[in-house]
Coordinates of C-alpha atoms and ligand atoms in Angstrom, one line a residue:
Chain A
M1 CA 63.8 -56.4 -37.3
L2 CA 63.4 -54.0 -34.5
A3 CA 60.8 -56.2 -33.0
T4 CA 63.2 -59.2 -33.1
V5 CA 65.9 -57.2 -31.4
G6 CA 63.4 -56.0 -28.8
A7 CA 62.0 -59.5 -28.2
T8 CA 65.5 -61.0 -27.8
T9 CA 66.5 -58.2 -25.4
I10 CA 63.4 -58.8 -23.3
R11 CA 63.9 -62.5 -23.3
T12 CA 67.6 -62.1 -22.2
L13 CA 66.6 -59.7 -19.5
E14 CA 63.9 -62.0 -18.3
S15 CA 66.1 -65.0 -18.1
M16 CA 68.7 -62.9 -16.3
G17 CA 66.0 -61.9 -13.8
T18 CA 65.0 -65.6 -13.3
F19 CA 68.7 -66.5 -12.9
S20 CA 69.2 -63.9 -10.3
R21 CA 66.2 -65.0 -8.3
F22 CA 67.3 -68.7 -8.7
S23 CA 70.8 -67.7 -7.5
W24 CA 69.6 -65.7 -4.6
K25 CA 67.3 -68.6 -3.5
T26 CA 70.2 -71.0 -3.6
V27 CA 72.8 -68.7 -2.0
S28 CA 70.6 -67.7 0.8
Q29 CA 70.1 -71.4 1.7
I30 CA 73.8 -72.2 1.8
P31 CA 74.5 -71.1 5.4
V32 CA 71.6 -73.1 6.7
A33 CA 72.6 -76.2 4.7
C34 CA 76.1 -76.1 6.1
V35 CA 74.9 -76.0 9.7
R36 CA 72.1 -78.6 9.4
G37 CA 73.5 -82.0 9.8
R38 CA 70.6 -83.6 7.9
D39 CA 71.8 -82.0 4.7
W40 CA 75.3 -83.3 4.9
R41 CA 74.0 -86.6 3.7
L42 CA 73.2 -84.9 0.4
L43 CA 76.6 -83.2 0.2
M44 CA 78.9 -86.2 0.5
P45 CA 78.0 -87.9 -2.8
Q46 CA 78.5 -84.6 -4.6
F47 CA 81.9 -84.1 -3.1
Y48 CA 82.8 -87.5 -4.5
L49 CA 81.3 -87.0 -7.9
I50 CA 82.5 -83.4 -8.4
G51 CA 85.8 -83.6 -6.5
V52 CA 87.4 -87.0 -6.5
R53 CA 86.4 -87.9 -10.0
S54 CA 87.8 -84.6 -11.4
V55 CA 91.3 -85.1 -10.0
P56 CA 92.8 -87.0 -13.0
V57 CA 91.6 -84.4 -15.5
M58 CA 93.0 -81.6 -13.3
V59 CA 96.3 -83.4 -13.0
V60 CA 96.7 -83.8 -16.8
T61 CA 95.6 -80.3 -17.5
G62 CA 98.0 -78.9 -14.9
V63 CA 101.1 -80.9 -16.0
F64 CA 100.7 -80.0 -19.6
V65 CA 100.1 -76.3 -19.0
G66 CA 103.2 -76.2 -16.9
L67 CA 105.2 -78.0 -19.6
V68 CA 104.0 -75.7 -22.4
L69 CA 104.5 -72.5 -20.4
A70 CA 108.1 -73.5 -19.5
A71 CA 108.9 -74.7 -23.0
Q72 CA 107.7 -71.5 -24.5
A73 CA 109.5 -69.2 -22.1
A74 CA 112.8 -71.1 -22.2
D75 CA 114.3 -69.8 -25.4
Q76 CA 113.4 -66.2 -24.9
L77 CA 114.6 -66.1 -21.3
H78 CA 117.8 -67.9 -22.3
A79 CA 118.5 -65.3 -25.0
A80 CA 118.0 -62.5 -22.4
G81 CA 120.2 -64.4 -19.9
L82 CA 117.3 -64.6 -17.4
E83 CA 116.7 -68.4 -17.5
T84 CA 117.0 -68.7 -13.7
R85 CA 113.9 -66.5 -13.5
M86 CA 111.9 -68.9 -15.6
G87 CA 110.1 -70.2 -12.5
V88 CA 108.7 -66.8 -11.8
L89 CA 107.1 -66.5 -15.1
V90 CA 105.7 -70.0 -15.2
N91 CA 104.4 -70.1 -11.7
L92 CA 103.0 -66.6 -11.6
S93 CA 101.0 -67.2 -14.7
L94 CA 99.8 -70.4 -13.3
V95 CA 98.8 -69.3 -9.8
K96 CA 97.2 -66.0 -10.8
E97 CA 95.6 -66.8 -14.1
L98 CA 95.9 -70.1 -15.9
G99 CA 95.3 -72.4 -12.8
P100 CA 92.0 -70.9 -11.8
V101 CA 90.8 -70.3 -15.3
L102 CA 91.7 -73.7 -16.7
A103 CA 90.5 -75.5 -13.6
G104 CA 87.3 -73.5 -14.0
V105 CA 86.9 -74.5 -17.6
M106 CA 87.6 -78.1 -16.9
L107 CA 85.1 -78.1 -14.1
A108 CA 82.5 -76.4 -16.4
G109 CA 83.1 -79.1 -19.0
R110 CA 83.4 -82.2 -16.8
V111 CA 81.0 -81.3 -13.9
G112 CA 78.8 -78.6 -15.4
G113 CA 77.7 -80.8 -18.2
A114 CA 77.0 -83.6 -15.9
L115 CA 75.0 -81.5 -13.5
T116 CA 72.9 -80.0 -16.3
A117 CA 72.2 -83.4 -17.8
E118 CA 71.3 -84.9 -14.5
L119 CA 68.9 -82.1 -13.4
G120 CA 67.6 -81.6 -17.0
T121 CA 66.7 -85.3 -17.1
M122 CA 65.0 -85.0 -13.8
R123 CA 63.0 -82.0 -15.1
V124 CA 61.8 -83.7 -18.3
T125 CA 60.9 -86.9 -16.5
E126 CA 58.9 -84.8 -13.9
Q127 CA 61.2 -85.9 -11.0
L128 CA 61.5 -82.2 -10.0
D129 CA 57.7 -82.0 -9.9
A130 CA 57.6 -85.2 -7.9
L131 CA 59.9 -83.6 -5.3
R132 CA 57.7 -80.5 -5.2
V133 CA 54.6 -82.5 -4.7
M134 CA 56.1 -84.3 -1.8
G135 CA 56.8 -81.0 -0.1
T136 CA 60.5 -81.0 -0.8
D137 CA 62.1 -77.9 -2.3
P138 CA 64.2 -79.1 -5.3
V139 CA 66.5 -76.1 -4.9
R140 CA 67.3 -77.1 -1.3
H141 CA 67.5 -80.8 -2.1
L142 CA 69.4 -80.7 -5.4
V143 CA 70.9 -77.3 -6.2
V144 CA 72.3 -76.2 -2.8
P145 CA 74.5 -79.3 -2.2
R146 CA 75.8 -79.2 -5.8
V147 CA 76.6 -75.5 -5.6
I148 CA 78.3 -75.9 -2.2
A149 CA 80.4 -78.8 -3.6
C150 CA 81.4 -76.6 -6.6
I151 CA 82.4 -73.7 -4.3
V152 CA 84.4 -75.9 -2.0
L153 CA 86.1 -78.0 -4.6
A154 CA 87.0 -75.4 -7.3
P155 CA 89.8 -73.9 -5.2
I156 CA 91.0 -77.4 -4.2
L157 CA 91.1 -78.6 -7.8
T158 CA 92.8 -75.3 -8.7
M159 CA 95.5 -76.1 -6.2
Y160 CA 96.0 -79.5 -7.8
C161 CA 96.2 -77.8 -11.2
N162 CA 98.8 -75.3 -9.9
M163 CA 100.9 -77.9 -8.1
M164 CA 101.0 -80.2 -11.1
G165 CA 101.7 -77.2 -13.4
S166 CA 104.7 -76.0 -11.3
I167 CA 106.1 -79.6 -11.3
G168 CA 105.7 -79.6 -15.1
G169 CA 107.5 -76.3 -15.4
W170 CA 110.2 -77.4 -13.1
F171 CA 110.7 -80.5 -15.1
V172 CA 111.2 -78.6 -18.4
A173 CA 113.5 -76.0 -16.8
V174 CA 115.7 -78.2 -14.7
I175 CA 115.6 -81.6 -16.5
V176 CA 115.3 -80.5 -20.1
H177 CA 117.0 -77.2 -20.1
H178 CA 119.5 -77.9 -17.3
I179 CA 118.7 -74.7 -15.4
P180 CA 120.1 -75.1 -11.9
S181 CA 117.3 -76.1 -9.6
E182 CA 118.3 -74.0 -6.6
P183 CA 118.2 -70.5 -8.1
Y184 CA 115.1 -71.5 -10.0
Q185 CA 113.3 -72.3 -6.8
Y186 CA 114.8 -69.3 -5.0
Y187 CA 113.6 -66.7 -7.4
T188 CA 110.2 -68.4 -7.7
A189 CA 109.7 -68.3 -4.0
E190 CA 110.9 -64.7 -3.9
A191 CA 108.5 -63.4 -6.5
I192 CA 105.3 -65.2 -5.7
E193 CA 103.5 -63.8 -2.8
K194 CA 100.8 -65.2 -0.6
W195 CA 98.6 -62.6 -2.2
D196 CA 99.0 -64.1 -5.7
I197 CA 97.9 -67.5 -4.4
F198 CA 95.1 -66.0 -2.4
S199 CA 93.8 -63.9 -5.3
G200 CA 93.9 -66.9 -7.7
L201 CA 92.0 -69.1 -5.2
T202 CA 89.5 -66.4 -4.5
K203 CA 88.8 -66.3 -8.2
S204 CA 88.4 -70.0 -8.4
V205 CA 85.8 -69.9 -5.5
V206 CA 83.8 -67.4 -7.5
F207 CA 84.1 -69.5 -10.7
G208 CA 83.1 -72.6 -8.8
G209 CA 79.9 -70.9 -7.5
L210 CA 79.1 -69.5 -10.9
I211 CA 79.6 -72.9 -12.7
G212 CA 77.4 -74.6 -10.1
L213 CA 74.6 -72.1 -10.4
I214 CA 74.7 -71.8 -14.2
S215 CA 74.7 -75.6 -14.7
C216 CA 71.9 -76.2 -12.3
F217 CA 69.9 -73.3 -13.6
K218 CA 70.2 -74.6 -17.2
G219 CA 69.1 -78.1 -16.1
F220 CA 66.1 -76.7 -14.2
N221 CA 64.9 -74.8 -17.2
C222 CA 65.7 -77.2 -19.9
R223 CA 63.1 -78.0 -22.6
S224 CA 61.5 -81.4 -22.8
G225 CA 62.9 -84.4 -24.6
A226 CA 66.4 -85.7 -25.0
E227 CA 67.2 -82.9 -27.4
G228 CA 66.3 -80.3 -24.8
V229 CA 68.7 -81.9 -22.3
G230 CA 71.5 -82.0 -24.9
R231 CA 70.9 -78.4 -25.7
A232 CA 70.9 -77.3 -22.1
C233 CA 74.2 -79.0 -21.6
T234 CA 75.9 -77.2 -24.5
S235 CA 74.4 -73.9 -23.4
A236 CA 75.5 -74.5 -19.8
F237 CA 79.1 -75.1 -20.9
V238 CA 79.2 -72.1 -23.3
T239 CA 77.7 -69.8 -20.8
S240 CA 79.9 -70.9 -18.0
F241 CA 83.0 -70.5 -20.2
I242 CA 82.1 -67.0 -21.2
V243 CA 81.1 -66.0 -17.7
I244 CA 84.4 -67.3 -16.4
L245 CA 86.4 -65.3 -18.8
I246 CA 84.4 -62.1 -18.2
T247 CA 84.5 -62.5 -14.4
D248 CA 88.2 -63.3 -14.6
F249 CA 88.9 -59.9 -16.2
F250 CA 86.9 -57.9 -13.7
M251 CA 88.2 -59.8 -10.7
L252 CA 91.8 -59.3 -12.0
R253 CA 91.2 -55.6 -12.1
L254 CA 89.6 -55.6 -8.7
M255 CA 92.4 -57.7 -7.1
Q256 CA 95.1 -55.5 -8.7
D257 CA 93.4 -52.4 -7.4
M258 CA 93.1 -53.9 -4.0
Y259 CA 96.8 -54.9 -4.0
N260 CA 98.0 -51.5 -5.2
T261 CA 95.9 -49.7 -2.6
I262 CA 97.3 -51.8 0.2
W263 CA 100.9 -52.4 -0.7
G264 CA 101.6 -50.2 -3.7
F265 CA 102.8 -51.3 -7.2
K266 CA 105.7 -53.8 -7.2
P267 CA 107.5 -54.9 -10.4
V268 CA 108.1 -58.7 -10.6
L269 CA 111.1 -59.1 -12.9
Chain B
M1 CA 27.1 -99.0 1.5
P2 CA 28.0 -96.4 4.2
D3 CA 29.3 -93.9 1.7
H4 CA 26.2 -94.1 -0.4
D5 CA 25.4 -90.4 -0.4
S6 CA 28.7 -89.5 -1.9
K7 CA 27.2 -90.9 -5.2
H8 CA 25.4 -87.6 -5.4
P9 CA 27.9 -84.9 -6.0
T10 CA 25.6 -82.0 -5.1
D11 CA 24.6 -83.3 -1.7
S12 CA 27.7 -82.4 0.2
P13 CA 27.6 -78.8 1.5
T14 CA 31.3 -77.9 1.9
P15 CA 33.6 -79.0 -1.0
L16 CA 37.1 -80.2 -0.2
I17 CA 38.5 -79.1 -3.5
E18 CA 37.1 -76.4 -5.6
L19 CA 38.1 -75.0 -9.0
V20 CA 36.5 -71.7 -9.9
D21 CA 36.6 -70.5 -13.5
V22 CA 40.1 -71.8 -14.1
Y23 CA 41.7 -70.7 -17.2
K24 CA 45.1 -71.9 -18.5
A25 CA 46.8 -71.4 -21.8
F26 CA 50.3 -72.3 -23.1
K27 CA 51.4 -69.6 -25.4
T28 CA 48.4 -69.4 -27.7
Q29 CA 47.0 -72.9 -27.0
V30 CA 44.1 -72.7 -24.6
V31 CA 44.0 -75.8 -22.5
L32 CA 41.6 -75.0 -19.7
N33 CA 38.8 -72.5 -20.6
G34 CA 37.0 -71.6 -17.5
V35 CA 36.8 -74.9 -15.7
N36 CA 34.5 -75.2 -12.7
L37 CA 34.7 -78.2 -10.4
S38 CA 33.8 -78.9 -6.8
I39 CA 34.7 -82.1 -5.1
P40 CA 33.2 -83.1 -1.7
E41 CA 35.3 -85.0 0.8
G42 CA 35.5 -88.8 0.3
Q43 CA 34.3 -88.7 -3.3
T44 CA 36.1 -90.6 -6.1
V45 CA 36.0 -88.5 -9.2
V46 CA 37.2 -90.0 -12.5
I47 CA 38.2 -87.6 -15.3
I48 CA 38.2 -88.9 -18.9
G49 CA 38.9 -87.3 -22.2
A50 CA 40.9 -87.6 -25.3
S51 CA 44.7 -87.6 -25.3
G52 CA 46.1 -84.1 -25.1
V53 CA 43.0 -82.4 -24.0
G54 CA 44.5 -81.2 -20.7
K55 CA 43.6 -83.8 -18.0
S56 CA 47.2 -83.9 -16.6
V57 CA 47.3 -80.1 -16.7
L58 CA 44.1 -79.9 -14.8
I59 CA 45.2 -82.1 -11.9
K60 CA 48.6 -80.4 -11.7
H61 CA 46.7 -77.2 -10.9
I62 CA 45.2 -78.9 -7.8
V63 CA 48.6 -79.4 -6.2
G64 CA 50.0 -76.1 -7.3
L65 CA 52.4 -77.6 -9.9
L66 CA 50.9 -75.2 -12.4
Q67 CA 49.4 -71.8 -11.8
P68 CA 46.2 -70.8 -13.4
D69 CA 46.2 -67.8 -15.7
K70 CA 42.9 -66.9 -14.2
G71 CA 40.5 -68.4 -11.6
E72 CA 40.8 -69.9 -8.2
I73 CA 41.9 -73.3 -6.8
V74 CA 40.6 -73.8 -3.3
F75 CA 41.4 -76.6 -0.8
R76 CA 39.6 -76.6 2.5
G77 CA 38.8 -72.9 2.0
Q78 CA 42.5 -72.1 1.3
R79 CA 43.5 -70.6 -2.0
I80 CA 46.2 -73.0 -3.4
D81 CA 47.1 -70.5 -6.2
Q82 CA 47.9 -67.7 -3.7
I83 CA 49.4 -69.6 -0.8
S84 CA 53.1 -69.0 0.3
T85 CA 55.7 -71.6 -0.8
A86 CA 56.2 -72.9 2.7
A87 CA 52.5 -73.3 3.4
L88 CA 52.1 -75.0 0.0
A89 CA 54.9 -77.4 0.8
K90 CA 53.3 -78.4 4.1
L91 CA 49.9 -78.7 2.4
R92 CA 51.2 -81.0 -0.3
R93 CA 52.2 -83.7 2.2
R94 CA 48.5 -84.3 2.6
F95 CA 48.2 -85.1 -1.1
G96 CA 49.4 -88.1 -2.9
Y97 CA 50.2 -87.7 -6.6
L98 CA 50.8 -90.5 -9.1
F99 CA 52.6 -89.1 -12.1
Q100 CA 51.6 -90.3 -15.6
L101 CA 55.1 -91.4 -16.3
S102 CA 55.8 -92.5 -12.7
A103 CA 58.6 -89.9 -12.1
L104 CA 60.6 -92.2 -9.8
F105 CA 63.9 -90.8 -8.7
D106 CA 66.3 -92.7 -10.8
S107 CA 69.2 -92.2 -8.4
M108 CA 67.4 -94.1 -5.7
T109 CA 66.3 -97.7 -5.3
A110 CA 62.6 -98.6 -5.4
G111 CA 62.5 -98.9 -1.6
E112 CA 64.2 -95.5 -1.1
N113 CA 61.7 -94.0 -3.6
V114 CA 58.7 -95.2 -1.6
G115 CA 60.4 -94.2 1.7
F116 CA 61.4 -90.7 0.4
P117 CA 58.3 -88.8 1.5
I118 CA 58.4 -90.5 4.9
R119 CA 62.1 -89.6 5.4
Q120 CA 61.4 -86.0 4.4
D121 CA 58.8 -85.9 7.1
G122 CA 61.5 -86.8 9.6
S123 CA 59.4 -88.3 12.3
K124 CA 60.0 -92.0 11.8
T125 CA 62.9 -94.3 12.6
R126 CA 64.6 -96.4 10.0
D127 CA 62.9 -99.5 11.1
Q128 CA 59.5 -97.9 11.0
I129 CA 60.2 -96.5 7.5
D130 CA 61.3 -100.0 6.3
R131 CA 58.1 -101.5 7.6
I132 CA 55.9 -98.9 6.0
V133 CA 57.7 -99.2 2.7
A134 CA 57.2 -103.0 2.8
K135 CA 53.6 -102.6 3.6
K136 CA 52.9 -100.1 0.8
L137 CA 54.8 -102.2 -1.7
R138 CA 52.8 -105.3 -0.7
L139 CA 49.7 -103.3 -1.4
V140 CA 50.8 -102.9 -5.0
G141 CA 52.0 -106.5 -5.2
L142 CA 55.8 -105.7 -5.3
D143 CA 57.2 -106.4 -1.8
G144 CA 60.7 -107.7 -2.1
I145 CA 61.9 -105.4 -4.9
Q146 CA 63.1 -102.7 -2.5
S147 CA 66.7 -102.9 -3.6
K148 CA 66.0 -102.7 -7.4
M149 CA 66.8 -99.5 -9.3
P150 CA 64.0 -97.9 -11.3
S151 CA 66.0 -98.7 -14.5
E152 CA 65.7 -102.4 -13.7
L153 CA 61.9 -102.3 -13.5
S154 CA 59.3 -102.6 -16.2
G155 CA 57.0 -99.7 -17.0
G156 CA 54.1 -101.3 -15.1
Q157 CA 56.3 -102.0 -12.1
K158 CA 57.5 -98.5 -12.1
K159 CA 53.9 -97.3 -12.1
R160 CA 53.1 -99.4 -9.1
V161 CA 56.2 -98.3 -7.2
A162 CA 55.2 -94.8 -7.9
L163 CA 51.7 -95.6 -6.6
A164 CA 53.2 -97.0 -3.4
R165 CA 55.2 -93.8 -3.0
A166 CA 52.1 -91.7 -3.6
I167 CA 50.3 -93.4 -0.7
A168 CA 53.3 -93.6 1.6
L169 CA 52.1 -90.8 3.9
D170 CA 48.5 -92.0 4.0
P171 CA 47.3 -88.8 2.2
E172 CA 43.9 -87.3 2.5
V173 CA 43.6 -86.7 -1.3
I174 CA 45.1 -88.9 -4.0
L175 CA 45.5 -87.8 -7.6
Y176 CA 46.1 -90.7 -9.9
D177 CA 47.3 -89.8 -13.5
E178 CA 46.4 -93.0 -15.4
P179 CA 47.0 -95.5 -12.7
T180 CA 46.3 -98.6 -14.8
T181 CA 47.9 -97.6 -18.2
G182 CA 50.5 -100.1 -19.1
L183 CA 49.3 -102.9 -16.8
D184 CA 47.8 -106.2 -17.7
P185 CA 44.0 -106.5 -17.2
V186 CA 44.3 -108.5 -14.0
R187 CA 46.9 -106.2 -12.4
A188 CA 44.8 -103.2 -13.5
D189 CA 41.9 -104.7 -11.7
V190 CA 44.0 -105.1 -8.5
I191 CA 44.9 -101.4 -8.7
N192 CA 41.2 -100.6 -9.1
E193 CA 40.5 -102.6 -6.0
L194 CA 43.3 -100.7 -4.2
I195 CA 41.7 -97.4 -5.1
L196 CA 38.4 -98.6 -3.7
R197 CA 40.0 -100.0 -0.6
L198 CA 41.9 -96.7 0.1
K199 CA 38.6 -94.9 -0.2
K200 CA 36.8 -97.3 2.2
T201 CA 39.6 -97.8 4.8
L202 CA 41.2 -94.3 4.9
H203 CA 38.3 -92.4 3.5
V204 CA 40.5 -90.6 0.9
T205 CA 39.2 -88.3 -1.7
S206 CA 40.5 -89.4 -5.1
I207 CA 40.7 -87.9 -8.5
V208 CA 41.5 -90.5 -11.2
V209 CA 42.5 -89.6 -14.7
T210 CA 42.1 -92.6 -17.0
H211 CA 41.4 -93.9 -20.4
D212 CA 40.5 -97.3 -18.9
L213 CA 36.7 -97.8 -18.8
S214 CA 37.0 -100.7 -16.3
T215 CA 38.4 -98.1 -13.9
V216 CA 35.6 -95.7 -14.7
F217 CA 32.9 -98.2 -14.0
K218 CA 34.5 -99.8 -11.0
V219 CA 35.8 -96.9 -8.9
A220 CA 33.9 -93.8 -10.0
D221 CA 31.3 -92.1 -7.8
R222 CA 31.3 -89.4 -10.5
V223 CA 32.7 -89.1 -14.0
L224 CA 33.7 -86.0 -15.8
M225 CA 34.6 -85.7 -19.4
L226 CA 37.0 -83.0 -20.5
M227 CA 36.9 -81.6 -24.0
S228 CA 38.0 -78.3 -25.6
G229 CA 38.9 -76.8 -22.2
D230 CA 35.7 -77.6 -20.3
F231 CA 33.7 -80.5 -19.0
I232 CA 31.1 -81.8 -21.4
F233 CA 29.8 -84.4 -19.0
D234 CA 29.4 -84.6 -15.3
G235 CA 27.4 -87.4 -13.7
T236 CA 27.5 -91.0 -12.3
P237 CA 28.9 -93.9 -14.3
D238 CA 25.4 -95.1 -15.0
E239 CA 24.5 -91.7 -16.4
L240 CA 27.6 -91.9 -18.5
R241 CA 26.6 -95.3 -19.9
N242 CA 23.2 -94.0 -20.8
S243 CA 24.3 -90.6 -22.0
D244 CA 23.0 -89.7 -25.5
E245 CA 25.6 -87.0 -26.0
P246 CA 27.4 -88.3 -29.2
R247 CA 30.9 -87.3 -28.1
V248 CA 30.5 -89.2 -24.9
Q249 CA 29.0 -92.2 -26.6
R250 CA 31.9 -92.3 -29.1
F251 CA 34.4 -92.2 -26.2
I252 CA 32.7 -95.1 -24.4
S253 CA 32.2 -97.3 -27.5
G254 CA 35.7 -96.4 -28.7
H255 CA 34.6 -95.6 -32.2
A256 CA 36.3 -92.9 -34.2
S257 CA 34.0 -90.3 -35.7
D258 CA 33.8 -89.8 -39.5
E259 CA 35.9 -86.6 -39.2
D260 CA 38.6 -88.5 -37.3
I261 CA 38.8 -91.0 -40.1
L262 CA 38.7 -88.3 -42.8
E263 CA 41.7 -86.7 -41.1
L264 CA 43.5 -90.0 -41.4
D265 CA 42.7 -90.2 -45.1
G266 CA 44.0 -86.6 -45.6
A267 CA 47.3 -87.5 -43.9
A268 CA 47.8 -90.6 -45.9
Ligands
ATP301 N1 54.4 -77.4 -19.7 C1 53.8 -77.3 -20.8 N2 54.1 -76.4 -21.7 C2 53.5 -76.2 -22.9 N3 52.4 -77.0 -23.2 C3 52.0 -77.9 -22.4 C4 52.7 -78.1 -21.1 N4 52.0 -79.1 -20.5 C5 51.0 -79.5 -21.3 N5 51.0 -78.8 -22.4 C6 50.0 -78.9 -23.5 O1 48.8 -79.0 -23.0 C7 48.0 -79.9 -23.6 C8 47.3 -80.9 -22.6 O2 48.3 -81.7 -22.0 P1 48.0 -82.8 -21.0 O3 49.3 -83.4 -20.6 O4 47.2 -82.2 -19.9 O5 47.1 -83.8 -21.8 P2 46.4 -85.1 -21.3 O6 44.9 -84.8 -21.3 O7 46.9 -85.5 -19.9 O8 46.8 -86.2 -22.4 P3 47.2 -87.7 -22.2 O9 45.9 -88.5 -22.0 O10 47.8 -88.1 -23.5 O11 48.1 -87.8 -21.0 C9 48.8 -80.6 -24.6 O12 48.5 -80.2 -25.9 C10 50.2 -80.2 -24.3 O13 50.9 -80.0 -25.5
MG302 MG1 48.2 -86.9 -19.2

């Protein structure tokens, strides 16, 4: 019993150690890759695969989150006579929390799984070894461009998600519940600060990087066979999901502290 | 024959590749148990042995894809197992490695696969690369399939594209992991001829892992048989043919031993 716990702990610590080393190896190569023109060739297909192909998913997610948020808030706010402030609630939750987190989760599912499957298959069919044998570092050649693409695209996809969500919220408020559009927009613009948008997008950059690193790491270390690849994909998604939620909490606290230190506490409603 | 003296493994004073007391285990399974091997420049060494005995593991050590648990891997006096990553990457370009299952990049066409190591080198123009790719593919009898994806090729064709890729940079040392497996006898013989030609024209040092006896007797200067973590035979193809070691004899004649058959009975 004790031995099992000990062994599991050691294994977890060990894999965290290898993950840290893997991440450092990747991150330290990112600046070079951005400058070196030769590596841009590797980057473009990833932007297409990770970015362009993810837009529809983000649009659907965003719209429905906006619809649900607004529909849920409508009755309560109406009862309190605050329906013109509905936009504040909907858009603030979107921009600060739901946008980045949901975009992150969708990215982890749609892109993370694909990255893990691709790199995992390359590992089990010895393509990673083939790269190494030809003197090419697979981290530089495969991981760095994918992680860069995730970092750059996560905030962009988050913005899509936010934008579609606020359109969805506006639709429910103004079209369905006949709340006048002008005050709805006025109060929303009043309440949401650049800081809120900035902090949401900062989080999404971090999520993007983590998703890219975790997915590539799981692919690089997957066990042999089709089953190994499948398992690695599941594990990549679950790990990314949990890491997103945990990171979200800590970054929220960090961002709040930063805000309160600089500008002091400000009530929204 | 100009390279006649390479038929005698012990003649050459400075070995190109040397394995000293190499030991490798996966978990509790010991695969290499103190292997010693020294290969002089220009020699063609063929490694035979039963499936799963560790032939692929052995040659992966030579290019640093696997690290020995104990022992030394030396190439031209340099310790491969202790060298820095950057130096190893540079050194590896002097090696060609044919993977047992080809390991073609499935996101690239056959032509891009063969051209990949040349592009990574970065010293050639597009035209030059295309010409080299066509030449290497012609050597393996596949010129014209440049634009096909690996998924559109047969197993044997993949193997030959992978071989073309392995020799794209005119390496000094070529490691072949079962070059003729999955090919028809005629095509297999063409590959044997290719191995011989590379040795004659470019003077490459080759290590060939194979189950194919026609390869053994056609290309080998020296044959090694791996069993239970060590070599049980080291000699010329002629010596192999005349060996009275029963395990060697069984391998050549392709007869299962009584124990092997008993195992079969037990399983059924
Ligand atoms: N990465 C690895 N992890 C764990 N075990 C391994 C690994 N690579 C090889 N092995 C084990 O080492 C042994 C030798 O494998 P190897 O691939 O060298 O066999 P082989 O002699 O090339 O066989 P074949 O002729 O079938 O290709 C096998 O039993 C295999 O299970
Ligand atoms: Mg093998």
